[in-house]
Every structure is written in structure tokens, then in C-alpha cells.
């Protein structure tokens, strides 16, 4: 095999190597074909497939590379060459593979190698090659035309650039010549003056050449940037620069990149527009003055001043004389009007943005010792009211609200409260408590208290959001000056929030507090009104303060040392600040101890000398025994398992708890078990399940509503996200139950009520609250304070204002974080509790005593008397004034006390014996 043949075989790709014919028995190398000249190829193409001319020397055509479809690759093709000259070494050979024939017996054509037994295929290939060469020739002509046009454009640009470049040194050369001519002219003028040729008058030749150069410079400077920008991408140096700097391997025109850079500059830098306007003004004044200097007889400085006057006042060009000065002055005035219009637009936009920022609440709050509220809920109105009342004694304070709402909407909603804030300012800001920048905007590090409100989502989502807010607060670099009060929705999530927040976090579990308070109000009628008085800042509330002058006194003496307050406990410094509510009488105050009192305000009480108290006998009546009760729950709460455990601690053995709701009985048992309640271990109460809808009368008719001692209408779990729907359902259930009870009144079984009232037979107020027009007590969970009037019209015996009570608790803990431990103990089922006791426990009918005497008698029962309510009064009085003045008491009166809670019979008998032996001890 010859050398040329070997080169041709090596030039074939591996996947296009020649294959032997299926009819050949032995492998043999393919025959080398010869290449045609360009004339022969054109002749073959003209002859067509049927009339292909053959040459005896160059019988076949060998194509080294298939012509591409694009004309831009025509220069890369391998020009035809006879085969006897050898392979063409400077071009890469690419074999052309014809499509495989549908006939399997037909020999396969690979590139230009054909089977010897197929002459028809050779003729077809020649005709196709000719057609392809004709189309390629047309593409070559088109590309040539394009290259010619591109070359002409480039030539024009080169000539233009060369002319512009040469004009600059030529202008400098002319200016130098003009300066020499001026110097010679000045010398000639001096010579003529000395020889008295012009009779003392100096001829004025002018500075025509300098002004002409100035005019050309202005025109060139004005039009050159436009020309440069228009043909920016066509300059070869710019093209090479663009190709070397590609973005994501894609060529971007330089004009687009320049526009993009200008856009980014104006977007990132706030003063870029102002600087651009400033430089545009300087450019207009400078080149406008230069143009005026060129077309007028003024000096350059005078021309600059005229240009400034034209820019500042567009009417100053009216007195120009001459075509050139008028054209230039009108142009400068037009540019000045455009610049001032842009300046006014920028100033207007800046003022609008600032006003929008102020309107939308994006400005920073510069405050100290303020109260910060994070979030928005229906509790905010009552919370703001309580905080404003608390700050009344100091002339008002500052409350900042940060929520994900528009500032105007928040201000409108707060304005609808129609409440006098008594000097307290409420500042609203729009933002997210989860973003540190928004927290810094409201001076979170300088706030004396931070309140995190629960959202309107379900319990788990609300607590998860509260947890994220606490994490954001802990991430503040400046640290927190005040404590954080977090409203939780589920008591099971409380430990996690305390774990994240540490000692700065105080939690108020709203759902749990309301549930426990509902049970206490059901067992103690009228307790809701008392809790409203104590939790709210309108009347008496809890305060903790240090009084050094009381060190060394026993608690029984401290109890009567405050004319305007009632001591309730001691904050023991020796035990790490533990608050001991209702301590022993013999406890002696030590250095560092603080006194817990109930007072009107923190600056309205102070210790005084010990008053004289009256010693005498009083009834030694023990607490009546407990009797079984029958209670109905209408609805299903998330923490109903916790409420059942509280009832288990308070009720006597043999009590029944009826549960009426739409939850299936099997699902109820599963939910109670998941909540940690073992129904089989309940000893005092028995669960009775009934399934039905509390707003459908026929379902309620199946219940013995006249036999229940207490009925608790709960806000159903399925509607707790909607306050209005939950309250509407509770109110409808209340009215239906009242109507059913009134119709069943003649058939009412009074046995349970008689047993219940056996210990309170002489208290008309408690009897009235329990019977409520001869009906059982109904406690309705109300979420919206606006429903309060509707509930009072329905002659309800008692009620719980959920959101308002929770807001009061949040406000009290925000003012003093230590009060949270007091509330936790009073709301718990064990330990000290607030309750109502009849007057027969402390005095005889029509006995004349002062309030101090009753407080001392209450100490015999290990109780702290904090208030009273007379038989004909509408509400109880907590921390009564003039405690040392005696008055007559009736047996129908009642007293509000803090007692040690549920006691065993052994403890009760012990207290009775102590009371008998301690006559006249004070």
C-alpha cells in the first residue's frame, strides 16, 4: 500500500472506517478515488445526475469534508486536489456518511469509499456533490458581500477616528500660531503707537482664531460622545476587549454593559442621581460659557457667568443680539430648564420617599425605658388600656408596637378604642419581630419590658412563632435591658421557650390560665369580678417593695402596718428571692426581705405606726364538708385534660363531669390519653360522655340541664382561631340552655343545690350568684370584650372575659416580672388560693368591728382577708380604705381572702383547736 493510501486511511475517524462488502469473501483495502478539479466539479453539477461527465484520468470524486450549511465555515473547507498529489496536509478531513439504504443487500457507503459493484451509487453521489457545491458558491458570494460591507464600515470608522485624532494636535498647532500672531500684532501695535501712525487709537483685530477653535472644540465635544456611543461595539479594539470579558461565556454588547453599570450605580448609591445632576450642571455651564465666548465679544469669565444666569433663569437670554449668541443662549436656557426640572423631580421624590417612610412606620424609634409590644392580636386594645393606667402615676409613658401590618391601619384600629391614654404615647412601627434590623429600629435593647403576643394561628404554630421571636431577641448584640413576657397558647410548649430564653423570659399561658380560672369561678361564684379588680390597674393590684424600717418585725405586725395596703407575703432574700404567700405570723423580716402587698398604686402606700386592735371572741366555725357536684362541659378545649385534673383536686368524691361536644367518644379517650390523663386513676370524679352539637336545641334537650350545679361553655377548639365565631357559638349555647332551664324549672331537682348551699345558707349574695334566678351557674368563655354587654343582658350568673383577663395578667407581669410567680401560685390547684368566705366565719350578726379586727381574726384561720362585699352592694371592695374605723357587719356579708387552699380534716381540726385556745391573743 502506498504512503498516500495510508494517510487517507489514518485520516478517517474510527466510527467511519471503511467496511468490506457483504459479498466479498476476503477483506481487501478500498480503492482510492481521485479528486476532481473545480471545473470538473462544476461540469458534473451542471450535467445533473443523469448526465454526469466522466474523465478518463480523474474518474471519481473524492470529498475530503462535507460543506457546512453556514457560509462562515467556507474558508475551512479542503480545496479539491488530485489524488496523485497525495493527501492535503493543511486541512482536517471529515468523512461524509450517506444515509443507510433501506435495502439490506445494498452495499453501505462510508464517506467517499464505495463498493466496486455499485456504479449507480457513484453517479448519485456525483450529482449530490454538484448541488452542494452550487449552494456553497452562493453562500460564499453572500459572505463576500457581507465582508465587503463590514470592511467599508470599518474603513469609515478608521478614517473618522483618524480625522478626530489629527484634529486635536492640528487645533493645538493652530492655536500656537494664533498666539504667535497675536504677539506680533501686539508688537506692531506698540510700534505704531510709538510712531503716532494711528493717532493714538489702537486697532481691534479681535480674537477670531481663538474663538473659532473654542467653537470647534464645543461642537466636537458635544457630538463626539454620541458618535462614540453609537459605534462603540464596532471598533476593533472594543471588540477584542468585549470578547476577552464574557459573562457566562456569552458575549454582551458593551453598550448594554454600560447601561447596566449606570443602572446599578443609580440603584445602589442613593446620591448618584444628585451627583450626576451636579456634573451635568457643571458641564452645561462650562461648555455653554465656552460656546458663548466663541460666538460673542465677551471674555471667557463673563461668558461663564452669562451661562450660569441662563441656566438659573431661562428668561435672561431675551436681550441677546445676533444669530450665534441667540442660538447658544437658547440652547443653554433649554438645558437649564431640563436640569431644574430634573432637580425638582429628585427633590420631590426624596420628600415623597421620606414621607412614605414616615407614614409606613420605617423610621427609627429613639426612646428609652419604653414598653415594646411585638405582634398584633385582639388583646392589644385592653393591653394598651391597662399599661396606660399603670403609667398614669408617672404622667404617662411610651408604648411601641411592632407588627407585620401597615402603620396607618394600626393607628386607625387604636384610634377606634376611644380610650384616653392619660399621657401615654403609642408609637406604631411596621416590621417583623423575626428580623434583627426591625428590632433595632424600635430600640429593643433599651426597652424596660418586651411583650410577645400570640398570633391568630393555631396553638402549635403560634408557640413556634413565639419561640422564633425569643431566638431573635436573644440574638441582639447590644443585649436586652428589660425582661420579656411571652404569651403562650399551650402549656406543653412553655418549657422549651424558657429553655431558650433563660431568666429573662416570663411566660403567661393564656389558655391554661383561663381554664383554671373558669373552674375556680364555677366553684366560687363571683370570683371573676374579683380577679378583674386585682389583675387590672384600675383598682388594687400586687406590688413588691423593700421597706428597711420593717426589718425585725414579725409578719403579724407587718400585716397591720400599712393603712393603704394589705400585705400578702414576703419575698425572702435568704432563699434566692422566693415569694412566700401567706407566711407564718412568727416570721421575722430580715435585711433584704421585701413585702408583697395589694395597693392602689406603687406610690400610694407606706408603713405607719401599729394601730390599736380590738380583742374579743368570734365564732369558731369550721369550713363545711365537701359534697359531690355535677358539672357539664359544653365544647372541647385543647387543655381539657388539665382542667379535668384541676377538678379532680377540688371536687369531692362521687362528683360527675359530663362532657358534651361533637368529638367522638373513642377519639376523646385517645386525646385525653395523649394529653397525659389516665381516666382509670380518677378517684373523685366520673366522666360521662355525650355526643352532640351545643347550638342545636334537640341535642341539648337530651341533657338533664336542670340538674347540673355548674355549666361551663367552652370556646371550641375548632373555632378558637376565629374570635367572632367562637363567641357567637358560646352566646347561642348560653341562650338555648337558659331557655331550656326556664321551661324545666317546675321539674327541677333542688337536692344538689341544697347540699351545695349548706355551708353558705346565710350568704344571700352567694346564694343569689349560685342560683341565678333558680338556675344553675353558667360560666361562658368569652374571647372578645365587646360580647360582654350581650352576656350581661342574658342574665348570666357569672362569666369569664378571657382576652381581657389575659391582657391584664400580661400588663401586670410586664410592669413587674416577680408578680408572675404570685399569679402562678394563686392559679394552681395546690397551695394558696383566692376564695370567698361568708361573714359568719369571722363575726356575729350586727357586730361592730374595724377591718383590722377582721384581718386579725382571719389570721386565726391561716387566711389573709383582702376585701369584702356587703349584702346590698354590687361588687366587692378590695383593699378598703379607712381600715381602722369600726362599722357594723351583717351575717349576709362576704369576705375575699387568700387561704392556704385545700386542707385535710386533720389540718382543719387543728386550726379550730388553735382558735379556741387563742382568745384575746391580740
PDB file of N, CA and C in Angstrom, residues 499-535:
ATOM      1  N   UNK A 499     -36.375  27.438  78.200  1.00  0.00           N
ATOM      2  CA  UNK A 499     -35.028  26.906  77.996  1.00  0.00           C
ATOM      3  C   UNK A 499     -34.231  27.796  77.055  1.00  0.00           C
ATOM      4  N   UNK A 500     -34.872  28.315  76.035  1.00  0.00           N
ATOM      5  CA  UNK A 500     -34.173  29.160  75.070  1.00  0.00           C
ATOM      6  C   UNK A 500     -33.910  30.545  75.647  1.00  0.00           C
ATOM      7  N   UNK A 501     -34.898  31.115  76.328  1.00  0.00           N
ATOM      8  CA  UNK A 501     -34.782  32.480  76.808  1.00  0.00           C
ATOM      9  C   UNK A 501     -34.027  32.644  78.103  1.00  0.00           C
ATOM     10  N   UNK A 502     -34.058  31.648  78.961  1.00  0.00           N
ATOM     11  CA  UNK A 502     -33.354  31.760  80.234  1.00  0.00           C
ATOM     12  C   UNK A 502     -34.131  32.571  81.254  1.00  0.00           C
ATOM     13  N   UNK A 503     -33.405  33.281  82.105  1.00  0.00           N
ATOM     14  CA  UNK A 503     -34.027  34.014  83.211  1.00  0.00           C
ATOM     15  C   UNK A 503     -34.767  35.264  82.754  1.00  0.00           C
ATOM     16  N   UNK A 504     -34.499  35.735  81.540  1.00  0.00           N
ATOM     17  CA  UNK A 504     -35.178  36.941  81.075  1.00  0.00           C
ATOM     18  C   UNK A 504     -36.608  36.681  80.645  1.00  0.00           C
ATOM     19  N   UNK A 505     -36.992  35.436  80.475  1.00  0.00           N
ATOM     20  CA  UNK A 505     -38.290  35.094  79.916  1.00  0.00           C
ATOM     21  C   UNK A 505     -39.289  34.818  81.024  1.00  0.00           C
ATOM     22  N   UNK A 506     -40.449  35.451  80.928  1.00  0.00           N
ATOM     23  CA  UNK A 506     -41.605  35.163  81.774  1.00  0.00           C
ATOM     24  C   UNK A 506     -42.764  34.786  80.853  1.00  0.00           C
ATOM     25  N   UNK A 507     -43.356  33.631  81.091  1.00  0.00           N
ATOM     26  CA  UNK A 507     -44.418  33.133  80.225  1.00  0.00           C
ATOM     27  C   UNK A 507     -45.765  33.231  80.920  1.00  0.00           C
ATOM     28  N   UNK A 508     -46.768  33.536  80.132  1.00  0.00           N
ATOM     29  CA  UNK A 508     -48.162  33.537  80.589  1.00  0.00           C
ATOM     30  C   UNK A 508     -48.933  32.654  79.624  1.00  0.00           C
ATOM     31  N   UNK A 509     -49.337  31.482  80.097  1.00  0.00           N
ATOM     32  CA  UNK A 509     -50.065  30.534  79.258  1.00  0.00           C
ATOM     33  C   UNK A 509     -51.538  30.918  79.324  1.00  0.00           C
ATOM     34  N   UNK A 510     -52.002  31.614  78.309  1.00  0.00           N
ATOM     35  CA  UNK A 510     -53.345  32.186  78.343  1.00  0.00           C
ATOM     36  C   UNK A 510     -54.415  31.106  78.446  1.00  0.00           C
ATOM     37  N   UNK A 511     -54.288  30.075  77.648  1.00  0.00           N
ATOM     38  CA  UNK A 511     -55.308  29.020  77.638  1.00  0.00           C
ATOM     39  C   UNK A 511     -55.389  28.324  78.993  1.00  0.00           C
ATOM     40  N   UNK A 512     -54.257  28.051  79.590  1.00  0.00           N
ATOM     41  CA  UNK A 512     -54.240  27.367  80.886  1.00  0.00           C
ATOM     42  C   UNK A 512     -54.778  28.276  81.985  1.00  0.00           C
ATOM     43  N   UNK A 513     -54.417  29.555  81.969  1.00  0.00           N
ATOM     44  CA  UNK A 513     -54.899  30.485  82.996  1.00  0.00           C
ATOM     45  C   UNK A 513     -56.414  30.606  82.942  1.00  0.00           C
ATOM     46  N   UNK A 514     -56.958  30.744  81.728  1.00  0.00           N
ATOM     47  CA  UNK A 514     -58.405  30.890  81.600  1.00  0.00           C
ATOM     48  C   UNK A 514     -59.121  29.617  82.013  1.00  0.00           C
ATOM     49  N   UNK A 515     -58.571  28.471  81.650  1.00  0.00           N
ATOM     50  CA  UNK A 515     -59.204  27.213  82.054  1.00  0.00           C
ATOM     51  C   UNK A 515     -59.260  27.044  83.561  1.00  0.00           C
ATOM     52  N   UNK A 516     -58.155  27.334  84.245  1.00  0.00           N
ATOM     53  CA  UNK A 516     -58.149  27.212  85.707  1.00  0.00           C
ATOM     54  C   UNK A 516     -59.074  28.245  86.345  1.00  0.00           C
ATOM     55  N   UNK A 517     -59.081  29.449  85.793  1.00  0.00           N
ATOM     56  CA  UNK A 517     -59.935  30.486  86.361  1.00  0.00           C
ATOM     57  C   UNK A 517     -61.413  30.168  86.155  1.00  0.00           C
ATOM     58  N   UNK A 518     -61.758  29.544  85.053  1.00  0.00           N
ATOM     59  CA  UNK A 518     -63.148  29.139  84.833  1.00  0.00           C
ATOM     60  C   UNK A 518     -63.598  28.128  85.879  1.00  0.00           C
ATOM     61  N   UNK A 519     -62.741  27.188  86.192  1.00  0.00           N
ATOM     62  CA  UNK A 519     -63.094  26.184  87.204  1.00  0.00           C
ATOM     63  C   UNK A 519     -63.242  26.834  88.569  1.00  0.00           C
ATOM     64  N   UNK A 520     -62.327  27.734  88.926  1.00  0.00           N
ATOM     65  CA  UNK A 520     -62.421  28.406  90.219  1.00  0.00           C
ATOM     66  C   UNK A 520     -63.675  29.265  90.298  1.00  0.00           C
ATOM     67  N   UNK A 521     -64.030  29.912  89.185  1.00  0.00           N
ATOM     68  CA  UNK A 521     -65.241  30.730  89.186  1.00  0.00           C
ATOM     69  C   UNK A 521     -66.499  29.867  89.251  1.00  0.00           C
ATOM     70  N   UNK A 522     -66.444  28.678  88.664  1.00  0.00           N
ATOM     71  CA  UNK A 522     -67.596  27.780  88.757  1.00  0.00           C
ATOM     72  C   UNK A 522     -67.783  27.278  90.182  1.00  0.00           C
ATOM     73  N   UNK A 523     -66.684  27.020  90.897  1.00  0.00           N
ATOM     74  CA  UNK A 523     -66.774  26.564  92.282  1.00  0.00           C
ATOM     75  C   UNK A 523     -66.951  27.713  93.260  1.00  0.00           C
ATOM     76  N   UNK A 524     -66.506  28.914  92.905  1.00  0.00           N
ATOM     77  CA  UNK A 524     -66.624  30.096  93.755  1.00  0.00           C
ATOM     78  C   UNK A 524     -67.317  31.202  92.960  1.00  0.00           C
ATOM     79  N   UNK A 525     -68.617  31.323  93.041  1.00  0.00           N
ATOM     80  CA  UNK A 525     -69.346  32.344  92.257  1.00  0.00           C
ATOM     81  C   UNK A 525     -68.876  33.758  92.609  1.00  0.00           C
ATOM     82  N   UNK A 526     -68.804  34.606  91.611  1.00  0.00           N
ATOM     83  CA  UNK A 526     -68.376  35.980  91.800  1.00  0.00           C
ATOM     84  C   UNK A 526     -66.883  36.191  91.797  1.00  0.00           C
ATOM     85  N   UNK A 527     -66.106  35.136  91.608  1.00  0.00           N
ATOM     86  CA  UNK A 527     -64.655  35.266  91.659  1.00  0.00           C
ATOM     87  C   UNK A 527     -64.093  35.951  90.415  1.00  0.00           C
ATOM     88  N   UNK A 528     -64.826  35.901  89.303  1.00  0.00           N
ATOM     89  CA  UNK A 528     -64.338  36.546  88.090  1.00  0.00           C
ATOM     90  C   UNK A 528     -64.237  38.046  88.270  1.00  0.00           C
ATOM     91  N   UNK A 529     -65.229  38.650  88.909  1.00  0.00           N
ATOM     92  CA  UNK A 529     -65.197  40.092  89.131  1.00  0.00           C
ATOM     93  C   UNK A 529     -64.050  40.477  90.057  1.00  0.00           C
ATOM     94  N   UNK A 530     -63.755  39.653  91.037  1.00  0.00           N
ATOM     95  CA  UNK A 530     -62.654  39.935  91.962  1.00  0.00           C
ATOM     96  C   UNK A 530     -61.316  39.842  91.238  1.00  0.00           C
ATOM     97  N   UNK A 531     -61.156  38.858  90.367  1.00  0.00           N
ATOM     98  CA  UNK A 531     -59.917  38.734  89.628  1.00  0.00           C
ATOM     99  C   UNK A 531     -59.744  39.899  88.665  1.00  0.00           C
ATOM    100  N   UNK A 532     -60.821  40.394  88.099  1.00  0.00           N
ATOM    101  CA  UNK A 532     -60.725  41.578  87.245  1.00  0.00           C
ATOM    102  C   UNK A 532     -60.228  42.783  88.033  1.00  0.00           C
ATOM    103  N   UNK A 533     -60.683  42.928  89.266  1.00  0.00           N
ATOM    104  CA  UNK A 533     -60.246  44.052  90.087  1.00  0.00           C
ATOM    105  C   UNK A 533     -58.782  43.932  90.476  1.00  0.00           C
ATOM    106  N   UNK A 534     -58.322  42.734  90.761  1.00  0.00           N
ATOM    107  CA  UNK A 534     -56.937  42.555  91.223  1.00  0.00           C
ATOM    108  C   UNK A 534     -55.954  42.584  90.053  1.00  0.00           C
ATOM    109  N   UNK A 535     -56.316  41.969  88.937  1.00  0.00           N
ATOM    110  CA  UNK A 535     -55.392  41.933  87.803  1.00  0.00           C
ATOM    111  C   UNK A 535     -55.321  43.274  87.084  1.00  0.00           C
TER     112      UNK A 535
END
